[in-house]
Amino acid sequence: MRRLATLAILPCSVVLFVAFAATAGADDTIPTTPAIPPPIDEPTTPLPVTPPPYTKLIQPGVTIGGVVVGGFTKAEARELVLERFSRPVTLVVSPTRKLRVTAKELGASLNLDKAVGLAVRVRQQGYTVPLDVDVARGKLNRVLSGIAHQTDREPVDAALVLKGVHPVARKSVEGRRLKQVVAGREISLALRKHLRDPIALPFQTIRPGVTEQDLDTAIVIERGSNQLLFYKNLKLKRTFHVATGQAAYPTPIGNFEIVNMQRNPWWYPPQGSAWAEGEQPVPPGPGNPLGTRWMGISSPYVGIHGTPDAASVGYSASHGCIRMLIPEAEWLFNHVDLGTPVFIVRA
């Protein structure tokens, strides 16, 4: 009782303190909020830097096949040389036509590893490294054969053609042929020297066998009117009356030429002709059916000739040949040659 009384007269603050002390004595652990330590700024150590590997450069001024590779790496030098090698070759076919073909298509190949390896090893500035180029001739020849197939042309002879009953000239045209052996040498040399200048392909000019100057004479035979027209330099010079074939043995229509010329010919009966069956050859002379001149054309057993039967001239009276008066046949014989065109028309 006395103790309680004592406590009763203590101030409130003391009472609170005593109560707190009694509680603390019962449990010595005082719960507290743990403090978070401040961060410690520690110095950071930088990671070691690995230097790039050493790249060897080619000596200044060094060239490979004419390409400057000095100051470049091995890989860069390869690219430079390949770029130059890959440039196409220009082949001039004509003033208006050009072909662009790659070196590889022409059969060329490089020994590049050897050249670049030497360029890297050399210690002399400005050193010229040779670049070997191999050319497969078989592949190059196939390319040239293909070009020749497109460009070669045969010559065209001049010829006379009829316009109505008047002969006119068809002009001759020169032919040309690719000189493949010469072209192959020139292209191979350019590839090996790494040149890319345009190459004019060499062609051989082929002259026509017949030109306009050779067409100085022509004969036109009008079967219907029994006339022979003689042209000189495409101009009508003389007109002759002739005999042509009977209805049973008509003179052939078409374009022919003189293929046989004889003075004072023999006459031989045409084989297989019923009208000449049993006939015998006739030597030259007054009674020869061919007169004194024979101009055979490119139709079997047909020709222009003189005749002792002057009364038949002007009519369709022969067995297919063209008969002329003997003096006129001799004149014509002196003014034509082998190859003279002969046009036989229906007019």
Short mmCIF file of C-alpha atoms in Angstrom, two decimals:
data_model
loop_
_atom_site.label_atom_id
_atom_site.label_comp_id
_atom_site.label_asym_id
_atom_site.label_seq_id
_atom_site.Cartn_x
_atom_site.Cartn_y
_atom_site.Cartn_z
CA MET A 1 0.00 0.00 0.00
CA ARG A 2 2.82 2.36 0.91
CA ARG A 3 4.49 1.70 -2.47
CA LEU A 4 1.39 2.41 -4.36
CA ALA A 5 0.91 5.54 -2.47
CA THR A 6 4.36 6.67 -3.30
CA LEU A 7 3.72 6.15 -6.96
CA ALA A 8 0.53 8.01 -6.76
CA ILE A 9 2.23 11.23 -5.77
CA LEU A 10 4.93 11.09 -8.51
CA PRO A 11 4.63 13.35 -11.40
CA CYS A 12 3.21 11.89 -14.63
CA SER A 13 6.53 12.11 -16.43
CA VAL A 14 8.31 10.10 -13.76
CA VAL A 15 5.59 7.51 -13.89
CA LEU A 16 5.96 7.14 -17.57
CA PHE A 17 9.73 6.79 -17.22
CA VAL A 18 9.40 4.11 -14.54
CA ALA A 19 6.90 2.21 -16.66
CA PHE A 20 9.19 2.39 -19.65
CA ALA A 21 12.15 1.23 -17.53
CA ALA A 22 10.20 -1.70 -16.20
CA THR A 23 9.28 -2.75 -19.67
CA ALA A 24 12.87 -2.48 -20.83
CA GLY A 25 14.03 -4.62 -18.06
CA ALA A 26 11.69 -7.33 -19.10
CA ASP A 27 13.18 -7.47 -22.65
CA ASP A 28 16.65 -6.02 -23.35
CA THR A 29 16.13 -6.06 -27.19
CA ILE A 30 14.97 -2.71 -28.45
CA PRO A 31 13.51 -2.94 -32.00
CA THR A 32 15.08 -0.37 -34.28
CA THR A 33 14.92 0.31 -38.07
CA PRO A 34 18.32 -0.64 -39.60
CA ALA A 35 20.03 2.25 -41.35
CA ILE A 36 20.97 1.86 -45.10
CA PRO A 37 24.63 2.65 -45.51
CA PRO A 38 25.42 5.31 -48.07
CA PRO A 39 26.87 4.09 -51.40
CA ILE A 40 30.61 4.03 -51.61
CA ASP A 41 32.05 5.57 -54.79
CA GLU A 42 34.81 3.15 -55.74
CA PRO A 43 37.09 3.95 -58.65
CA THR A 44 36.31 1.79 -61.85
CA THR A 45 39.18 0.20 -63.80
CA PRO A 46 38.85 0.61 -67.67
CA LEU A 47 38.82 -2.57 -69.78
CA PRO A 48 41.98 -3.15 -71.76
CA VAL A 49 41.70 -2.05 -75.47
CA THR A 50 43.01 -4.54 -78.06
CA PRO A 51 44.73 -2.68 -80.89
CA PRO A 52 43.62 -3.63 -84.45
CA PRO A 53 45.83 -6.14 -86.19
CA TYR A 54 48.55 -4.71 -88.38
CA THR A 55 47.54 -4.58 -92.09
CA LYS A 56 50.37 -4.63 -94.54
CA LEU A 57 50.15 -2.16 -97.39
CA ILE A 58 51.72 -2.52 -100.82
CA GLN A 59 54.68 -0.27 -101.51
CA PRO A 60 53.87 3.11 -103.11
CA GLY A 61 53.79 3.26 -106.90
CA VAL A 62 53.58 -0.52 -107.41
CA THR A 63 51.41 -1.55 -110.38
CA ILE A 64 49.89 -4.84 -111.47
CA GLY A 65 49.26 -5.07 -115.19
CA GLY A 66 49.18 -1.29 -115.45
CA VAL A 67 46.84 -0.84 -112.46
CA VAL A 68 48.28 1.24 -109.57
CA VAL A 69 47.94 -0.78 -106.34
CA GLY A 70 50.56 1.00 -104.21
CA GLY A 71 49.24 2.01 -100.79
CA PHE A 72 46.43 -0.56 -100.88
CA THR A 73 45.97 -3.83 -99.06
CA LYS A 74 46.15 -7.21 -100.73
CA ALA A 75 42.36 -7.53 -100.84
CA GLU A 76 41.93 -4.01 -102.21
CA ALA A 77 44.56 -4.67 -104.87
CA ARG A 78 42.65 -7.76 -106.02
CA GLU A 79 39.44 -5.74 -106.36
CA LEU A 80 41.17 -3.01 -108.36
CA VAL A 81 42.72 -5.45 -110.81
CA LEU A 82 39.53 -7.46 -111.22
CA GLU A 83 37.54 -4.28 -111.84
CA ARG A 84 39.93 -3.29 -114.64
CA PHE A 85 39.93 -6.81 -116.09
CA SER A 86 36.12 -6.98 -116.06
CA ARG A 87 35.75 -3.99 -118.39
CA PRO A 88 34.26 -5.26 -121.69
CA VAL A 89 36.10 -5.30 -125.00
CA THR A 90 34.43 -3.31 -127.80
CA LEU A 91 34.49 -5.04 -131.18
CA VAL A 92 33.70 -2.76 -134.13
CA VAL A 93 31.75 -4.74 -136.73
CA SER A 94 30.82 -1.81 -138.96
CA PRO A 95 30.59 1.99 -138.73
CA THR A 96 27.11 1.59 -137.26
CA ARG A 97 27.46 -1.61 -135.24
CA LYS A 98 29.57 -2.45 -132.19
CA LEU A 99 29.66 -5.48 -129.89
CA ARG A 100 30.66 -5.35 -126.23
CA VAL A 101 32.06 -8.66 -124.98
CA THR A 102 33.62 -9.39 -121.59
CA ALA A 103 37.15 -10.74 -121.37
CA LYS A 104 35.81 -13.89 -119.75
CA GLU A 105 33.42 -14.48 -122.65
CA LEU A 106 36.40 -14.16 -125.00
CA GLY A 107 38.19 -16.94 -123.13
CA ALA A 108 40.56 -14.80 -121.01
CA SER A 109 41.55 -15.69 -117.44
CA LEU A 110 43.98 -14.13 -114.92
CA ASN A 111 46.78 -15.59 -112.79
CA LEU A 112 45.83 -13.03 -110.14
CA ASP A 113 47.03 -14.75 -106.96
CA LYS A 114 50.60 -14.91 -108.22
CA ALA A 115 50.63 -11.21 -109.22
CA VAL A 116 49.06 -9.91 -105.99
CA GLY A 117 51.33 -12.09 -103.87
CA LEU A 118 54.38 -10.63 -105.55
CA ALA A 119 53.04 -7.09 -105.18
CA VAL A 120 52.69 -7.59 -101.40
CA ARG A 121 56.19 -9.03 -101.01
CA VAL A 122 58.07 -6.53 -103.13
CA ARG A 123 60.06 -3.83 -101.26
CA GLN A 124 60.85 -1.58 -104.21
CA GLN A 125 58.63 1.44 -104.73
CA GLY A 126 57.16 1.84 -108.24
CA TYR A 127 57.79 -1.82 -109.08
CA THR A 128 55.90 -3.13 -112.12
CA VAL A 129 54.31 -6.50 -111.44
CA PRO A 130 53.47 -8.48 -114.59
CA LEU A 131 49.97 -9.89 -114.84
CA ASP A 132 49.68 -13.07 -116.91
CA VAL A 133 46.51 -13.52 -118.97
CA ASP A 134 45.67 -16.86 -120.57
CA VAL A 135 43.34 -16.93 -123.59
CA ALA A 136 41.49 -20.14 -124.44
CA ARG A 137 41.67 -20.12 -128.23
CA GLY A 138 38.83 -22.60 -128.58
CA LYS A 139 36.43 -20.34 -126.72
CA LEU A 140 37.63 -17.25 -128.58
CA ASN A 141 37.24 -19.02 -131.93
CA ARG A 142 33.67 -19.99 -131.07
CA VAL A 143 32.86 -16.34 -130.32
CA LEU A 144 34.37 -15.24 -133.63
CA SER A 145 32.52 -17.97 -135.53
CA GLY A 146 29.26 -16.71 -134.04
CA ILE A 147 30.06 -13.16 -135.13
CA ALA A 148 31.00 -14.35 -138.62
CA HIS A 149 27.69 -16.20 -138.90
CA GLN A 150 25.90 -12.88 -138.36
CA THR A 151 28.15 -10.61 -140.42
CA ASP A 152 29.47 -12.63 -143.37
CA ARG A 153 27.59 -12.28 -146.64
CA GLU A 154 28.06 -13.64 -150.11
CA PRO A 155 28.44 -11.26 -153.04
CA VAL A 156 25.48 -10.64 -155.30
CA ASP A 157 26.13 -10.52 -159.04
CA ALA A 158 24.64 -7.81 -161.14
CA ALA A 159 21.92 -9.08 -163.39
CA LEU A 160 19.51 -7.91 -166.01
CA VAL A 161 15.82 -8.20 -165.34
CA LEU A 162 12.95 -7.30 -167.57
CA LYS A 163 10.65 -4.40 -166.98
CA GLY A 164 8.02 -5.04 -169.56
CA VAL A 165 10.18 -6.04 -172.52
CA HIS A 166 13.05 -3.73 -171.60
CA PRO A 167 16.05 -5.09 -169.67
CA VAL A 168 17.14 -3.13 -166.58
CA ALA A 169 20.14 -3.76 -164.37
CA ARG A 170 19.99 -5.12 -160.83
CA LYS A 171 23.06 -3.76 -159.12
CA SER A 172 25.81 -5.97 -157.80
CA VAL A 173 26.62 -6.12 -154.08
CA GLU A 174 30.02 -6.85 -152.61
CA GLY A 175 30.32 -9.66 -150.11
CA ARG A 176 32.54 -9.79 -147.06
CA ARG A 177 34.06 -12.41 -144.81
CA LEU A 178 35.48 -12.02 -141.30
CA LYS A 179 39.21 -12.77 -141.10
CA GLN A 180 38.85 -14.93 -138.03
CA VAL A 181 42.54 -15.86 -137.65
CA VAL A 182 43.71 -12.24 -137.83
CA ALA A 183 40.90 -11.09 -135.53
CA GLY A 184 41.80 -13.78 -133.00
CA ARG A 185 45.43 -12.62 -132.89
CA GLU A 186 44.47 -8.97 -132.40
CA ILE A 187 41.98 -9.73 -129.63
CA SER A 188 44.39 -12.07 -127.81
CA LEU A 189 47.13 -9.43 -127.92
CA ALA A 190 44.81 -6.75 -126.53
CA LEU A 191 43.71 -9.04 -123.69
CA ARG A 192 47.27 -9.94 -122.74
CA LYS A 193 48.29 -6.28 -122.74
CA HIS A 194 45.18 -5.33 -120.71
CA LEU A 195 44.03 -2.91 -123.42
CA ARG A 196 40.41 -1.92 -123.82
CA ASP A 197 40.57 0.30 -126.89
CA PRO A 198 37.92 -0.55 -129.54
CA ILE A 199 39.09 -3.28 -131.94
CA ALA A 200 37.98 -2.94 -135.56
CA LEU A 201 37.36 -6.48 -136.81
CA PRO A 202 39.16 -7.19 -140.11
CA PHE A 203 36.99 -8.24 -143.04
CA GLN A 204 37.85 -9.50 -146.51
CA THR A 205 35.91 -7.87 -149.35
CA ILE A 206 34.58 -10.36 -151.91
CA ARG A 207 33.99 -8.92 -155.35
CA PRO A 208 30.93 -10.09 -157.31
CA GLY A 209 31.57 -12.17 -160.38
CA VAL A 210 29.35 -9.95 -162.54
CA THR A 211 29.19 -6.19 -162.23
CA GLU A 212 27.06 -3.60 -163.99
CA GLN A 213 29.90 -3.04 -166.47
CA ASP A 214 29.60 -6.68 -167.56
CA LEU A 215 25.97 -6.23 -168.53
CA ASP A 216 26.61 -4.44 -171.79
CA THR A 217 24.48 -6.65 -174.08
CA ALA A 218 21.14 -8.42 -173.84
CA ILE A 219 18.73 -10.16 -176.18
CA VAL A 220 14.95 -10.08 -175.85
CA ILE A 221 12.93 -12.45 -178.08
CA GLU A 222 9.24 -11.71 -178.52
CA ARG A 223 7.79 -15.08 -179.36
CA GLY A 224 4.34 -13.80 -180.27
CA SER A 225 5.58 -11.20 -182.77
CA ASN A 226 8.64 -13.22 -183.92
CA GLN A 227 11.10 -10.44 -183.18
CA LEU A 228 14.58 -10.39 -181.68
CA LEU A 229 15.58 -7.17 -179.91
CA PHE A 230 19.29 -6.51 -179.38
CA TYR A 231 20.22 -4.17 -176.48
CA LYS A 232 23.59 -2.53 -175.95
CA ASN A 233 24.23 -0.70 -172.65
CA LEU A 234 20.54 -1.14 -171.87
CA LYS A 235 19.54 0.68 -175.03
CA LEU A 236 17.79 -0.90 -178.01
CA LYS A 237 20.23 -1.03 -180.95
CA ARG A 238 18.66 -3.37 -183.52
CA THR A 239 15.48 -5.30 -184.17
CA PHE A 240 15.41 -8.51 -186.25
CA HIS A 241 12.64 -10.67 -187.66
CA VAL A 242 13.05 -14.28 -186.60
CA ALA A 243 11.27 -17.61 -186.77
CA THR A 244 10.22 -19.25 -183.50
CA GLY A 245 8.79 -22.65 -182.65
CA GLN A 246 5.67 -24.18 -184.06
CA ALA A 247 2.68 -24.75 -181.80
CA ALA A 248 3.75 -28.40 -181.44
CA TYR A 249 7.35 -27.40 -180.61
CA PRO A 250 7.11 -24.02 -178.90
CA THR A 251 10.14 -21.94 -178.08
CA PRO A 252 10.51 -21.99 -174.27
CA ILE A 253 9.55 -18.93 -172.26
CA GLY A 254 11.98 -17.71 -169.60
CA ASN A 255 15.35 -16.20 -168.78
CA PHE A 256 18.38 -17.86 -170.32
CA GLU A 257 21.91 -17.07 -171.42
CA ILE A 258 24.21 -18.00 -174.26
CA VAL A 259 26.26 -21.03 -173.29
CA ASN A 260 27.69 -22.26 -176.59
CA MET A 261 28.97 -20.41 -179.67
CA GLN A 262 30.15 -22.09 -182.87
CA ARG A 263 31.20 -20.90 -186.31
CA ASN A 264 30.20 -23.16 -189.19
CA PRO A 265 28.65 -25.73 -186.89
CA TRP A 266 27.67 -29.32 -187.53
CA TRP A 267 23.99 -30.13 -187.14
CA TYR A 268 23.15 -33.21 -185.08
CA PRO A 269 19.62 -34.56 -184.80
CA PRO A 270 18.28 -33.94 -181.26
CA GLN A 271 18.05 -37.15 -179.30
CA GLY A 272 14.53 -38.28 -178.45
CA SER A 273 12.89 -35.93 -180.94
CA ALA A 274 10.35 -37.69 -183.12
CA TRP A 275 10.65 -35.13 -185.89
CA ALA A 276 14.41 -35.83 -186.22
CA GLU A 277 14.11 -39.61 -186.16
CA GLY A 278 16.16 -41.17 -188.95
CA GLU A 279 18.02 -37.95 -189.73
CA GLN A 280 21.80 -37.92 -190.08
CA PRO A 281 24.32 -35.29 -188.93
CA VAL A 282 24.94 -32.52 -191.44
CA PRO A 283 28.43 -31.02 -191.83
CA PRO A 284 29.06 -27.29 -192.32
CA GLY A 285 28.03 -26.00 -195.72
CA PRO A 286 25.25 -24.41 -197.71
CA GLY A 287 22.60 -26.95 -196.75
CA ASN A 288 23.31 -26.96 -193.00
CA PRO A 289 20.07 -26.30 -191.05
CA LEU A 290 22.03 -24.05 -188.64
CA GLY A 291 23.46 -21.81 -191.31
CA THR A 292 26.93 -20.53 -190.48
CA ARG A 293 26.52 -19.52 -186.81
CA TRP A 294 25.17 -21.24 -183.70
CA MET A 295 24.47 -19.52 -180.36
CA GLY A 296 23.12 -22.18 -178.02
CA ILE A 297 21.19 -21.00 -174.94
CA SER A 298 20.76 -22.61 -171.53
CA SER A 299 17.76 -24.64 -172.63
CA PRO A 300 18.44 -28.10 -174.08
CA TYR A 301 18.69 -28.24 -177.87
CA VAL A 302 17.55 -24.62 -178.25
CA GLY A 303 19.65 -21.86 -179.82
CA ILE A 304 19.79 -18.83 -182.08
CA HIS A 305 21.13 -19.67 -185.52
CA GLY A 306 21.04 -18.81 -189.17
CA THR A 307 18.83 -20.73 -191.58
CA PRO A 308 18.97 -21.52 -195.31
CA ASP A 309 15.16 -21.40 -195.27
CA ALA A 310 14.78 -17.63 -195.42
CA ALA A 311 11.04 -17.92 -196.14
CA SER A 312 10.41 -19.27 -192.61
CA VAL A 313 11.73 -16.11 -190.94
CA GLY A 314 8.92 -14.07 -189.43
CA TYR A 315 6.75 -17.09 -188.67
CA SER A 316 6.32 -19.78 -186.01
CA ALA A 317 7.98 -22.44 -188.11
CA SER A 318 10.90 -23.99 -186.20
CA HIS A 319 11.17 -26.91 -183.80
CA GLY A 320 11.87 -24.57 -180.89
CA CYS A 321 14.99 -22.72 -182.04
CA ILE A 322 15.19 -19.06 -183.08
CA ARG A 323 16.04 -18.79 -186.77
CA MET A 324 17.61 -15.72 -188.36
CA LEU A 325 18.71 -14.75 -191.81
CA ILE A 326 22.30 -15.93 -192.20
CA PRO A 327 23.91 -12.44 -192.56
CA GLU A 328 21.97 -11.18 -189.55
CA ALA A 329 22.95 -14.23 -187.47
CA GLU A 330 26.60 -13.55 -188.35
CA TRP A 331 26.25 -9.92 -187.22
CA LEU A 332 24.65 -10.92 -183.93
CA PHE A 333 27.32 -13.57 -183.37
CA ASN A 334 29.98 -10.85 -183.51
CA HIS A 335 28.19 -8.70 -180.92
CA VAL A 336 27.45 -11.22 -178.16
CA ASP A 337 29.51 -13.37 -175.83
CA LEU A 338 29.11 -16.40 -173.66
CA GLY A 339 26.88 -15.41 -170.77
CA THR A 340 24.87 -12.82 -172.69
CA PRO A 341 21.35 -12.82 -171.19
CA VAL A 342 18.52 -14.04 -173.42
CA PHE A 343 14.94 -13.22 -172.37
CA ILE A 344 12.15 -15.02 -174.21
CA VAL A 345 8.70 -13.51 -173.65
CA ARG A 346 5.24 -14.18 -174.96
CA ALA A 347 4.73 -10.72 -176.52
#
